[in-house]
Coordinates of C-alpha atoms and ligand atoms in Angstrom, one line a residue:
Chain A
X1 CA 124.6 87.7 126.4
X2 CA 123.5 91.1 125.8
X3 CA 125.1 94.5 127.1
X4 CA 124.1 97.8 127.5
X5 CA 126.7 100.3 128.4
X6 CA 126.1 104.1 128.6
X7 CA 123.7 103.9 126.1
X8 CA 122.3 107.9 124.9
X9 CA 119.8 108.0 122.4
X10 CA 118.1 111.4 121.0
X11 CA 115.0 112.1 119.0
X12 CA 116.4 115.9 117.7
X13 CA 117.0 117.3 120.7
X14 CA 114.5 115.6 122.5
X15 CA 117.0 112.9 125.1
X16 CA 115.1 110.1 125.1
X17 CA 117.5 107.8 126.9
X18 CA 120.0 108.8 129.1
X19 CA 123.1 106.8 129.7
X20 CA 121.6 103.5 130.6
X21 CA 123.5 100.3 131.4
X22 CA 121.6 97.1 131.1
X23 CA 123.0 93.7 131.0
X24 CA 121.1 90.1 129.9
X25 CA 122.5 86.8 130.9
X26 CA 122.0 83.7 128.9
X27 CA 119.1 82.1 129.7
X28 CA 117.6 84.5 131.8
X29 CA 114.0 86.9 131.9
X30 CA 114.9 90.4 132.1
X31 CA 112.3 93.1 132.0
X32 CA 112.4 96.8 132.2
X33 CA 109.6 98.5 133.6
X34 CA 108.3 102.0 133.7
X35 CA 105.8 104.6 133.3
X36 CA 104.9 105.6 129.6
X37 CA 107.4 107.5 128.2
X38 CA 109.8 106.2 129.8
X39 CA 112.2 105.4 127.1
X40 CA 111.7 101.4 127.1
X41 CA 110.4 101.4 123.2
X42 CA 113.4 103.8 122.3
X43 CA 115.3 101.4 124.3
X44 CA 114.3 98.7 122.4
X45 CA 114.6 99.7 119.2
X46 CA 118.0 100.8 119.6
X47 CA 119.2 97.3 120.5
X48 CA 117.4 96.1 117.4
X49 CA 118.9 98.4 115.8
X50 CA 116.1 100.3 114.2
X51 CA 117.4 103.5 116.2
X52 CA 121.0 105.2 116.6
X53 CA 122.3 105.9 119.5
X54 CA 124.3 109.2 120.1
X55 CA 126.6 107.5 121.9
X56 CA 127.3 104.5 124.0
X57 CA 127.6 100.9 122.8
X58 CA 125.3 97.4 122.8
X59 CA 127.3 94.4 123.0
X60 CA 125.8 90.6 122.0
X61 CA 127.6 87.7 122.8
X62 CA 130.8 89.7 123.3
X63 CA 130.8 91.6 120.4
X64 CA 130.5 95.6 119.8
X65 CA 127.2 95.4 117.3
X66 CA 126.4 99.2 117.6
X67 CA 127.1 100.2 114.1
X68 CA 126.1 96.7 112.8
X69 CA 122.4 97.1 111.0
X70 CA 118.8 95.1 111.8
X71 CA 119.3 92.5 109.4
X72 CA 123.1 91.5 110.6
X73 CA 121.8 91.2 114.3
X74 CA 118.8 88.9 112.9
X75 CA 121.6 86.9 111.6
X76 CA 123.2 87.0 115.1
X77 CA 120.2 85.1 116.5
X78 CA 118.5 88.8 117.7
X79 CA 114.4 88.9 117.2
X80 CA 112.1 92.1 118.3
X81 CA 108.5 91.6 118.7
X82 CA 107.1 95.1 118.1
X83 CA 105.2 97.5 120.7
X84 CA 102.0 97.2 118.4
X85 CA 102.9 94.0 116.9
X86 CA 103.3 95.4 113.6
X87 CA 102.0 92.2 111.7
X88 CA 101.9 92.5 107.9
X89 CA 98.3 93.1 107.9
X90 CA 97.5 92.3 104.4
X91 CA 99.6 89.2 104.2
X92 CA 98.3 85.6 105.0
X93 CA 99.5 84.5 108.7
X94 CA 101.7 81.8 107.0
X95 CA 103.5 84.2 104.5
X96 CA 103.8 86.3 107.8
X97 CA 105.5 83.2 109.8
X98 CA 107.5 82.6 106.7
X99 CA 108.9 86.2 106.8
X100 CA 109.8 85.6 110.3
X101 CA 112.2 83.1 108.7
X102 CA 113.4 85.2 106.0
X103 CA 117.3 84.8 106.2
X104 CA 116.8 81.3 106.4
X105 CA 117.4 78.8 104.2
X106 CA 116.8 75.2 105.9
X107 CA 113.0 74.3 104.8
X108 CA 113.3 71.1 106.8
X109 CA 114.3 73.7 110.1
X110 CA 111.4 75.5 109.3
X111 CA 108.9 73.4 108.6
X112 CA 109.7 71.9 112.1
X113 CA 109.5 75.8 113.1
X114 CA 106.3 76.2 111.8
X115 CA 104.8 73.4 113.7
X116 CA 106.6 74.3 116.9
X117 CA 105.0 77.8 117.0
X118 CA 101.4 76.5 115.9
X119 CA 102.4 74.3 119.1
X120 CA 102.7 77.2 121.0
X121 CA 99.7 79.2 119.6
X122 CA 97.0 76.8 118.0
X123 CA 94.9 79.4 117.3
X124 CA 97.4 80.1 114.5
X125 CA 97.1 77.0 112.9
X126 CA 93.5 77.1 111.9
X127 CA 94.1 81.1 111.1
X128 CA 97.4 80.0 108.2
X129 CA 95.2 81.4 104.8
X130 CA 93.4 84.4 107.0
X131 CA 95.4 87.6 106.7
X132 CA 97.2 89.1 109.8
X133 CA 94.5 92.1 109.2
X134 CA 91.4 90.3 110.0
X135 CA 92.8 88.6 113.1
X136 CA 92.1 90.0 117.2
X137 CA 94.3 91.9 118.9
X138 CA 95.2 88.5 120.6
X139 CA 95.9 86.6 117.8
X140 CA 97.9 89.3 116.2
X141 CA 100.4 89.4 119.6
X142 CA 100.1 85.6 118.9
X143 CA 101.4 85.9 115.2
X144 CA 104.1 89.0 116.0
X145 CA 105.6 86.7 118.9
X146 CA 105.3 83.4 116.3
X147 CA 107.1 85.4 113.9
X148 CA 109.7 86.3 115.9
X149 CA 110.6 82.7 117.2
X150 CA 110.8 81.6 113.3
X151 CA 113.9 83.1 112.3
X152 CA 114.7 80.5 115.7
X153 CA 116.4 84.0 118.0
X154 CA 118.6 83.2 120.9
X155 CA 117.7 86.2 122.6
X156 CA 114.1 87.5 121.7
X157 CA 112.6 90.6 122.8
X158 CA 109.0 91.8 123.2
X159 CA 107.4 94.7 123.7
X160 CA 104.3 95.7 125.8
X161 CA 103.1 91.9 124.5
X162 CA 100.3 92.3 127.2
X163 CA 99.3 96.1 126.0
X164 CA 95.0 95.8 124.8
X165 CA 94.7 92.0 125.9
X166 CA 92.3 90.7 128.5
X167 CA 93.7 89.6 131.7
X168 CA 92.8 85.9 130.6
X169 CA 95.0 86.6 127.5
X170 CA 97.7 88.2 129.8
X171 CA 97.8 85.3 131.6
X172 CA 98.0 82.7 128.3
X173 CA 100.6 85.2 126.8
X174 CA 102.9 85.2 129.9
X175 CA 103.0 81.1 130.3
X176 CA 104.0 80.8 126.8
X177 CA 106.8 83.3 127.3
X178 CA 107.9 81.4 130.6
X179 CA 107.4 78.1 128.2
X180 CA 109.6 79.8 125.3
X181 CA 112.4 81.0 128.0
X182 CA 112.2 77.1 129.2
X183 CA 113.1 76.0 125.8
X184 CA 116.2 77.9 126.0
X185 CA 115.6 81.6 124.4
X186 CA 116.8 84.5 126.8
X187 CA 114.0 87.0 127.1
X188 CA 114.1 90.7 127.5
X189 CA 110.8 92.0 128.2
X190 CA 109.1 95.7 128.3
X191 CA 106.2 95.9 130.0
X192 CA 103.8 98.6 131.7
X193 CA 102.3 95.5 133.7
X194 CA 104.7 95.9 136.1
X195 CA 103.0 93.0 138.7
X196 CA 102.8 90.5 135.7
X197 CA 106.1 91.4 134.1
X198 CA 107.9 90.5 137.7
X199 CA 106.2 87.5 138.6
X200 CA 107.6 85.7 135.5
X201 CA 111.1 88.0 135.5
X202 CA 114.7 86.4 137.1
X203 CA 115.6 90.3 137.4
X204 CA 113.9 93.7 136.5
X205 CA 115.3 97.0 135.4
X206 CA 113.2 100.4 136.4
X207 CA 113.4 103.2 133.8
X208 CA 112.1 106.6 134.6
X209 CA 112.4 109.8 131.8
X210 CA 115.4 107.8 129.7
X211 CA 117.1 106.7 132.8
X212 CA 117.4 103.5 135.1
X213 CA 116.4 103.8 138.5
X214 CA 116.1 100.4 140.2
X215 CA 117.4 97.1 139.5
X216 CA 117.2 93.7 141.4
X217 CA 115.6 90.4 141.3
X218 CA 112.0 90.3 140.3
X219 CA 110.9 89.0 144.1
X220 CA 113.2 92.1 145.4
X221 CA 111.3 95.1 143.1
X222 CA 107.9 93.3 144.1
X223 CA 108.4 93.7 147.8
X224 CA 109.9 97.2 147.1
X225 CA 107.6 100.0 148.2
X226 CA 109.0 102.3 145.8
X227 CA 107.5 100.0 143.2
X228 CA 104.4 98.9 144.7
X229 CA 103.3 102.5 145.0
X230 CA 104.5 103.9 141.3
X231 CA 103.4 100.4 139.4
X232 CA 101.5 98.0 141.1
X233 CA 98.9 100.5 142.7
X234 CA 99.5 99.0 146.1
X235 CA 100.4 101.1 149.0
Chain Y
X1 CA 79.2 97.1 67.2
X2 CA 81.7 97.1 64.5
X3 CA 82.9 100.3 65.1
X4 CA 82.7 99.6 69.1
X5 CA 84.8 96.8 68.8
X6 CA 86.9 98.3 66.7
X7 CA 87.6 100.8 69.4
X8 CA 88.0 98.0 72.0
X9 CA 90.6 96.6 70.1
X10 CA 92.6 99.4 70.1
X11 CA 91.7 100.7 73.2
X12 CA 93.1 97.5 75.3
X13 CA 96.7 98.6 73.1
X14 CA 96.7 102.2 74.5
X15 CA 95.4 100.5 77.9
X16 CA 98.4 98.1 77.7
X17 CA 100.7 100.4 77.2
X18 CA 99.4 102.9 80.1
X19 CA 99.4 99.9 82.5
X20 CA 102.6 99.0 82.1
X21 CA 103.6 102.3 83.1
X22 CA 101.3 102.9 85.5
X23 CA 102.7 99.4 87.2
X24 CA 105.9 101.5 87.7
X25 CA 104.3 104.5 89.3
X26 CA 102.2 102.6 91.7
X27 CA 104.9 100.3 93.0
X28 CA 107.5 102.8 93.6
X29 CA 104.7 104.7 95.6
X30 CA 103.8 101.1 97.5
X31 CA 107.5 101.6 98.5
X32 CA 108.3 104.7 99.5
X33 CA 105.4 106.9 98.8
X34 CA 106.9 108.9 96.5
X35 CA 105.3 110.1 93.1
X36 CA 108.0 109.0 90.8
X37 CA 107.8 111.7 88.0
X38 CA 110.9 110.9 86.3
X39 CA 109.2 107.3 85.4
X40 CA 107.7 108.7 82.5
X41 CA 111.1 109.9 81.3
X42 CA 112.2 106.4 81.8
X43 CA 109.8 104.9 79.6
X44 CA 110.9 107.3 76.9
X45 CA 114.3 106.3 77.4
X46 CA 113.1 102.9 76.7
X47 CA 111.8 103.8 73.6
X48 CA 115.0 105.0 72.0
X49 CA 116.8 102.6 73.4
X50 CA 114.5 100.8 71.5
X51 CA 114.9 102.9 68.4
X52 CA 118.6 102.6 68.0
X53 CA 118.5 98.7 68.4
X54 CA 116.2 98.4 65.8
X55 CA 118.2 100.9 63.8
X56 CA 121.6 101.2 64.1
X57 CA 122.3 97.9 65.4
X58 CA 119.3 96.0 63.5
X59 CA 118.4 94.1 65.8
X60 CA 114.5 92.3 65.7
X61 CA 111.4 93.4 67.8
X62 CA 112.0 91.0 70.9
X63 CA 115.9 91.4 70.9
X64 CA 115.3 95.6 71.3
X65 CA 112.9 94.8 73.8
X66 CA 114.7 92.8 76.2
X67 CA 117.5 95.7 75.9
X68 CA 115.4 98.8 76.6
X69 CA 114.3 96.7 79.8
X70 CA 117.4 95.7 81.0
X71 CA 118.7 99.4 80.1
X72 CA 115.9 101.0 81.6
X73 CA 116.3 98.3 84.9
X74 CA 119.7 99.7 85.1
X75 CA 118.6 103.4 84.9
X76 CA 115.7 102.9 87.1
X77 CA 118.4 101.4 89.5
X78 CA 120.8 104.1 89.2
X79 CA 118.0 107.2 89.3
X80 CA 117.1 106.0 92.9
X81 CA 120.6 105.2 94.2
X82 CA 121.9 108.6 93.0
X83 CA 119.1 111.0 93.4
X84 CA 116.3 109.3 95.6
X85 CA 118.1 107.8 98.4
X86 CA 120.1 110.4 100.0
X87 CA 116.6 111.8 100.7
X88 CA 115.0 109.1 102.4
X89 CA 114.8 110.6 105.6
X90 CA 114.5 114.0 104.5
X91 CA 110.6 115.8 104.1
X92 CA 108.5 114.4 101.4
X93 CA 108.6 117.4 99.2
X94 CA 112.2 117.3 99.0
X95 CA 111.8 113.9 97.4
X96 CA 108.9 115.0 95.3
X97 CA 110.8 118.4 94.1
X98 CA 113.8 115.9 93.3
X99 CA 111.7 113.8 91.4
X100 CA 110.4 116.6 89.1
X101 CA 114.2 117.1 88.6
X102 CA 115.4 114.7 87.3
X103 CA 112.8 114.3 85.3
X104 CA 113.9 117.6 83.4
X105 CA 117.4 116.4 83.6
X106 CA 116.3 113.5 81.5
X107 CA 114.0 115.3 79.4
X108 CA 116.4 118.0 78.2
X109 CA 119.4 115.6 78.6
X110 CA 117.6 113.4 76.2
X111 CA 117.2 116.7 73.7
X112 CA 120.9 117.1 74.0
X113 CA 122.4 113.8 73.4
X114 CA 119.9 113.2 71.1
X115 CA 118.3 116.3 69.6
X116 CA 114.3 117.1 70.1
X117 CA 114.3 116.2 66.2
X118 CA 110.6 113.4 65.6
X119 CA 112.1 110.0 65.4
X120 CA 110.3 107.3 63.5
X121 CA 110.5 103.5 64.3
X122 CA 111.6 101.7 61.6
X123 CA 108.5 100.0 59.9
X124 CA 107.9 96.6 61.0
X125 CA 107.6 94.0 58.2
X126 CA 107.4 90.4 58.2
X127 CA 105.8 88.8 61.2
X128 CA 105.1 92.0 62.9
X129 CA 103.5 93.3 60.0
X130 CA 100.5 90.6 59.7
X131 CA 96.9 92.1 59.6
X132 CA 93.5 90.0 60.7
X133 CA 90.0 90.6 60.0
X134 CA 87.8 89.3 61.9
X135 CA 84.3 90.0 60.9
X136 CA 84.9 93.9 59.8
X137 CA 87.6 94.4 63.0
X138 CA 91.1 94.9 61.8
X139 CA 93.6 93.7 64.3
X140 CA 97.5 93.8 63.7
X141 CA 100.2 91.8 64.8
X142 CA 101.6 94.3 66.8
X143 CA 98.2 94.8 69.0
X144 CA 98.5 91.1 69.3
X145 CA 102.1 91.3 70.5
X146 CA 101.7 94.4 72.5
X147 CA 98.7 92.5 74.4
X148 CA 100.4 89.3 74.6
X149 CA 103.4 91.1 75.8
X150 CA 101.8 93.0 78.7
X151 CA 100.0 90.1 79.6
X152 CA 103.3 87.9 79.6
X153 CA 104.6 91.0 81.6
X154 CA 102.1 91.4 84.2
X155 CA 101.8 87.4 85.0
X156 CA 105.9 87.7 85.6
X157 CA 105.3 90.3 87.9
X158 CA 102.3 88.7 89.5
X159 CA 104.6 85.7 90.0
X160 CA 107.4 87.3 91.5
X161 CA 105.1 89.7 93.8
X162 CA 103.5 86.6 95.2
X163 CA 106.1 83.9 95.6
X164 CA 109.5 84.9 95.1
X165 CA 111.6 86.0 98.3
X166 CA 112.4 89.3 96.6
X167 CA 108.8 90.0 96.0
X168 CA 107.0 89.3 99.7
X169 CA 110.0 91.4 100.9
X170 CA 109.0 94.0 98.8
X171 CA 104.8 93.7 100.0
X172 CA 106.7 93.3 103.3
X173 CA 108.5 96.9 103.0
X174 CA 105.5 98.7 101.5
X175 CA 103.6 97.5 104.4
X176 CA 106.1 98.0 107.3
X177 CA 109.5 99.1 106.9
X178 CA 110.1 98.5 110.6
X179 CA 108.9 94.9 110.8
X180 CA 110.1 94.3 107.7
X181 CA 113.9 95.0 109.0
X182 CA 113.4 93.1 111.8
X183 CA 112.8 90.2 109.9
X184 CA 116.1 90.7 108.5
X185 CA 114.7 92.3 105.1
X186 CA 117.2 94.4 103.5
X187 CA 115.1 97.8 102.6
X188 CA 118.1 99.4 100.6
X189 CA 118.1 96.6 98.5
X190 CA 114.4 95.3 98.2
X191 CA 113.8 99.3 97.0
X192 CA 116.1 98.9 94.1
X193 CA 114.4 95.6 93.3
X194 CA 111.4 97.7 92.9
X195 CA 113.0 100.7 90.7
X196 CA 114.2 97.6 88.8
X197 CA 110.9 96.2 88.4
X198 CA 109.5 99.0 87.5
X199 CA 111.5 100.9 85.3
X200 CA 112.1 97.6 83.2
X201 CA 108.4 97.5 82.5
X202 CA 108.2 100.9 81.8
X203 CA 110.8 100.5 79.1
X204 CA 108.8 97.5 77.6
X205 CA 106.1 100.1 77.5
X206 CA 108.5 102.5 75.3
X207 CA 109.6 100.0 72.5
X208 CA 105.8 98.6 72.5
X209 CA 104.3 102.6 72.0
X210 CA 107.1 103.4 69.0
X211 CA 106.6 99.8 67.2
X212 CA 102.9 100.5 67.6
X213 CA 102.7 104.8 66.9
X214 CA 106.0 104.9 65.3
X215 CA 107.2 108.1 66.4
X216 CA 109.1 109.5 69.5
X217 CA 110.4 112.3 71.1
X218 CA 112.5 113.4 74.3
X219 CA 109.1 114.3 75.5
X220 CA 107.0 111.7 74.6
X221 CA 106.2 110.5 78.2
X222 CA 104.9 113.5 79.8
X223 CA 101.4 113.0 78.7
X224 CA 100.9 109.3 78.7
X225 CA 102.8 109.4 81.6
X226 CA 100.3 111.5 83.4
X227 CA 97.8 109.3 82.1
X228 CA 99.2 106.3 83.8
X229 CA 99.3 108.1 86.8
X230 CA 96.0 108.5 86.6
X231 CA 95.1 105.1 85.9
X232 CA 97.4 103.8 89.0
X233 CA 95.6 106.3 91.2
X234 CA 92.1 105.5 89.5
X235 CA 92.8 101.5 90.5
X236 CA 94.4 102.7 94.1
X237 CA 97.5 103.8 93.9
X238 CA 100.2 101.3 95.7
X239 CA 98.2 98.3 94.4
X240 CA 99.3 96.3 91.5
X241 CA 96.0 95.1 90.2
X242 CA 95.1 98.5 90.4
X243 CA 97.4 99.8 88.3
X244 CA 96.5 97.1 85.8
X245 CA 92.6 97.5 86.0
X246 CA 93.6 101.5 85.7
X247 CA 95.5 101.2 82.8
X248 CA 92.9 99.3 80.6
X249 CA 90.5 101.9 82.0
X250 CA 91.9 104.8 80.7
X251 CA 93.5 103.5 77.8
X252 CA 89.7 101.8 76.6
X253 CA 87.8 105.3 77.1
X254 CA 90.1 107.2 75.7
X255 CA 89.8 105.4 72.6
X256 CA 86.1 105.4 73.1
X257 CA 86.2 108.9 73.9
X258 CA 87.7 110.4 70.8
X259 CA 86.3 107.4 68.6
X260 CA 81.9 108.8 69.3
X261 CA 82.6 112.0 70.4
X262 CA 85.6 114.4 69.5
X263 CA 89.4 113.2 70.3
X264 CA 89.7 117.2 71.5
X265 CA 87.9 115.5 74.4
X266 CA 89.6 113.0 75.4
X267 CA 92.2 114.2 77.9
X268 CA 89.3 116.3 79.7
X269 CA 87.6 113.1 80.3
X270 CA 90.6 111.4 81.6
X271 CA 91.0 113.9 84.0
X272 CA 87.4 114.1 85.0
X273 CA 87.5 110.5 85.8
X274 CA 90.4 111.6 88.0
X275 CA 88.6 114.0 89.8
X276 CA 85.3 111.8 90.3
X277 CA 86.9 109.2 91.6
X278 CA 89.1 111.2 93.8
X279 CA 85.8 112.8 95.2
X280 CA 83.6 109.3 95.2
X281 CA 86.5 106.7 96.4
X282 CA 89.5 108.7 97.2
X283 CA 91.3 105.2 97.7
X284 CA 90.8 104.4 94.2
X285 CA 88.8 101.5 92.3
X286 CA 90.2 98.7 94.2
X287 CA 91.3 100.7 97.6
X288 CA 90.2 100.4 100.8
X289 CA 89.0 103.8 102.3
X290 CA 91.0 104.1 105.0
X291 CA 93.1 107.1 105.9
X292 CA 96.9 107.3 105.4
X293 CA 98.1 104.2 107.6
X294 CA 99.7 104.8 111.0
Ligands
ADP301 N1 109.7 108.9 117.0 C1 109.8 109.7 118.0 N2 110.1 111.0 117.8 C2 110.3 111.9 118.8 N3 110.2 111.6 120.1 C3 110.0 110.3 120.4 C4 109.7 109.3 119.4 N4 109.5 108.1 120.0 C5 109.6 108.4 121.3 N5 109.8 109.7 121.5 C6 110.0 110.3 122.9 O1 111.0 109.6 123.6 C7 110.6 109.3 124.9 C8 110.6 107.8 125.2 O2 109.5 107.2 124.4 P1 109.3 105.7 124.4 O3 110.7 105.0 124.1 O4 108.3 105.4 123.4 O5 108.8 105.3 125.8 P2 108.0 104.1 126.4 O6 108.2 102.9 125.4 O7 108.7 103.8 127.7 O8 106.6 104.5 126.5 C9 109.2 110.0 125.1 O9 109.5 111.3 125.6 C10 108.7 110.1 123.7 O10 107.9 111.3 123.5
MG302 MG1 106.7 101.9 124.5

């Protein structure tokens, strides 16, 4: 469903990623792990297409969408949730749910939408006239990731969604993505969590410094030594 | 209290006027923080659009002004297409030096097509020339109009801030550019939107300033434009009710101003109320003081 092939991406002359090849089947949890600075953000954003690559090419669904631009992949069923979650802090939680549906037309679709992601994240529901701004960080991951699913993405990815929660929230964030994948949207995830990003993964990528060091089956990298030592603080 | 209200009266004109313009300013810098000094140019542009429909094409008060908008919507348009975007990823004060560009260009492009020679609105007569008294306070159909115009103006813009599609994608690009692309928000586009917005307002503002002082010049907007700049950064620059509690502001106390004490005064104080509030609430009236968002 979604390809990676020899992707280069520079900041200046800083090389943040360095020829990576990545692919995501239909249906599946991917995530790509790695230290800070690794180059999963850059990553990322260059397959939403916020960032150009130098060189190289992403592919969705079988076609070349490298030079296509953020709002066409959106069309193609594409949705980021932010490292950060970027809400729109000074705007209500529903306007921000109904900018996660932006290029859609069918109010009926997302009406239904809108109660299918208060399904997910209750909490959102009784939040609806609050703005983004005045919610936890929590309830903010909760909104970005609602957001996301509104403009109803075939593929979704998220970034660092566990970065500042509490392990309880961790926990809460990581069934609902396992709940969301059930429904039928592929997932690619970044995550520093290595431990929780694996248990809920079908297969895992390892970036180090902008390139891709390991890859495998989630239950493969957690038995790996390689990774218990550098991420899960085993030994 | 005759005399104050006297003042008042035409002291929420000039505020009208300076909010209108001030809208423009504070938008453009919601958008993409730039100080748009050509708007002031723009808004005098909108005045002689206004002048030669009333004159050479005699057309009525409300006919001239939907032209100088739609004129000046076009101009605004075309100023950031041609001169502003090419820049957007370049330093700040490449956009800013730009800006003061093409505000000369319009300025002295203005004097050349044109000449620098005074023109003078034609007089208004009719409708627009009704006087009232109420009590000893004159107040002239045009005051009325100007008010009921910006008013008219502002609840548009109100309306299409809050509810349209166009206008939460533009709150959504002056709050996040990145998020707001990844909701599928088109930034080239939702930018021009703002120019347009704008720069239409800004031309209201021109027709409404030579129907109400008659005369104009190729540099008629430097100094009110300045003033409006002050009046969006007095409210909080990048907020629209800011730039419409600004604008009444300045434009009230600078009628006060050179009404009780001495009109020699009356920029100083505007720009003293700069300063103050710079020092006191750096975010302006109706900021919040936080640093530059990261
Ligand atoms: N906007 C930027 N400008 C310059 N360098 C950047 C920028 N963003 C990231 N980098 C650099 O690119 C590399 C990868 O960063 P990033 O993709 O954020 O990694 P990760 O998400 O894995 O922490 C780092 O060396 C970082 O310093
Ligand atoms: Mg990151």
């Amino acid at each position: 469903m979604l390809e990676l092939r020899d992707l280069n991406v520079h900041y200046d002359m800083i090389h943040a990623i360095k020829g990576i090849s990545l692919t995501v089947e239909k249906g599946e949890i991917v995530t790509l792990i790695g230290a800070n600075g690794a180059g999963k953000t850059t990553t990322l954003r260059t397959i939403a297409g916020l960032k150009k690559p130098t060189s190289g090419s992403v592919w969705l669904n079988g076609q070349d969408i490298t030079e296509t631009t953020p709002r066409q992949r959106v069309q193609m069923g594409a949705a980021m949730v932010p490292e950060g979650r970027h809400v729109f802090s000074e705007m209500t939680v529903q306007e921000n749910l109904e900018l996660g549906a932006y290029l859609r037309r069918d109010k009926e679709g997302i009406a239904q939408d809108m109660e299918m992601v208060c399904g997910y994240f209750p909490i959102l529901k009784s939040r609806r006239k609050q703005t983004a701004g005045t919610l936890s960080g929590g309830e903010q991951q909760m909104l970005a990731m609602a957001r996301a699913l509104m403009s109803r993405p075939e593929i979704l990815f998220l970034d660092e969604p566990s970065m500042g929660l509490s392990p309880l929230l961790v926990s809460e964030i990581f069934a609902i993505i396992k709940t969301i994948n059930n429904a039928g949207t592929t997932i690619l995830l970044v995550e520093q969590n290595a431990g929780m990003a694996l248990s809920v993964a079908n297969r895992a990528y390892v970036m180090e410094t902008g390139s891709i060091v390991l890859s495998g089956t989630g239950a493969e990298l957690m038995e790996s030594d390689e990774i218990r030592k550098a991420y899960l603080g085993g030994s | 209290m005759e005399v104050f209200l006297q003042q008042l009266v035409n002291g929420v004109s000039l505020g009208s006027i300076y909010a209108l313009v001030a809208l423009g300013y504070t938008m453009v810098y919601g958008i993409i923080k730039l100080i748009n000094f050509a708007h002031c140019d723009i808004y005098m542009i909108g005045a002689y659009i206004g002048y030669y429909c009333m004159t050479y094409f005699g057309l009525s008060f409300f006919p001239s002004l939907l032209v100088a908008m739609t004129g000046c919507m076009v101009l605004g348009v075309l100023i950031e297409k041609i001169a502003y975007k090419p820049l957007r990823n370049a330093a700040r004060i490449s956009l800013l030096i730009t800006a003061i560009g093409m505000s000369l260009f319009l300025e002295y492009g203005t004097m050349f097509l044109v000449s620098a020679k005074v023109r003078t609105y034609p007089a208004m007569t009719g409708f627009m020339a009704k006087t009232f008294h109420i009590g000893n306070v004159l107040v002239t159909m045009q005051q009325i109009v100007i008010l009921a115009t910006t008013i008219a103006l502002m609840i548009a813009l109100q309306y299409i801030v809050k509810y349209t599609r166009a206008g939460k994608a533009m709150r959504a690009v002056s709050l996040d550019k990145d998020a707001a692309q990844l909701m599928g928000i088109d930034v080239n586009t939702t930018i021009s939107i703002t120019f347009a917005i704008g720069s239409a307002l800004a031309g209201a503002a021109g027709v409404l300033v030579g129907v109400y002082y008659n005369t104009i010049n190729p540099l008629m907007g430097v100094t009110p434009g300045l003033k409006a700049f002050v009046a969006a950064v007095f409210g909080g620059i990048g907020l629209i009710p800011g730039a419409m509690v600004g604008g009444y502001f300045i434009g009230i106390v600078e009628v006060l101003v050179s009404g009780y004490g001495n009109s020699m005064y009356r920029d100083a104080v505007v720009f003293a109320i700069l300063i103050l509030i710079l020092i006191l609430k750096p975010a302006g009236l109706l900021g919040k003081n936080v640093g530059e968002k990261v």
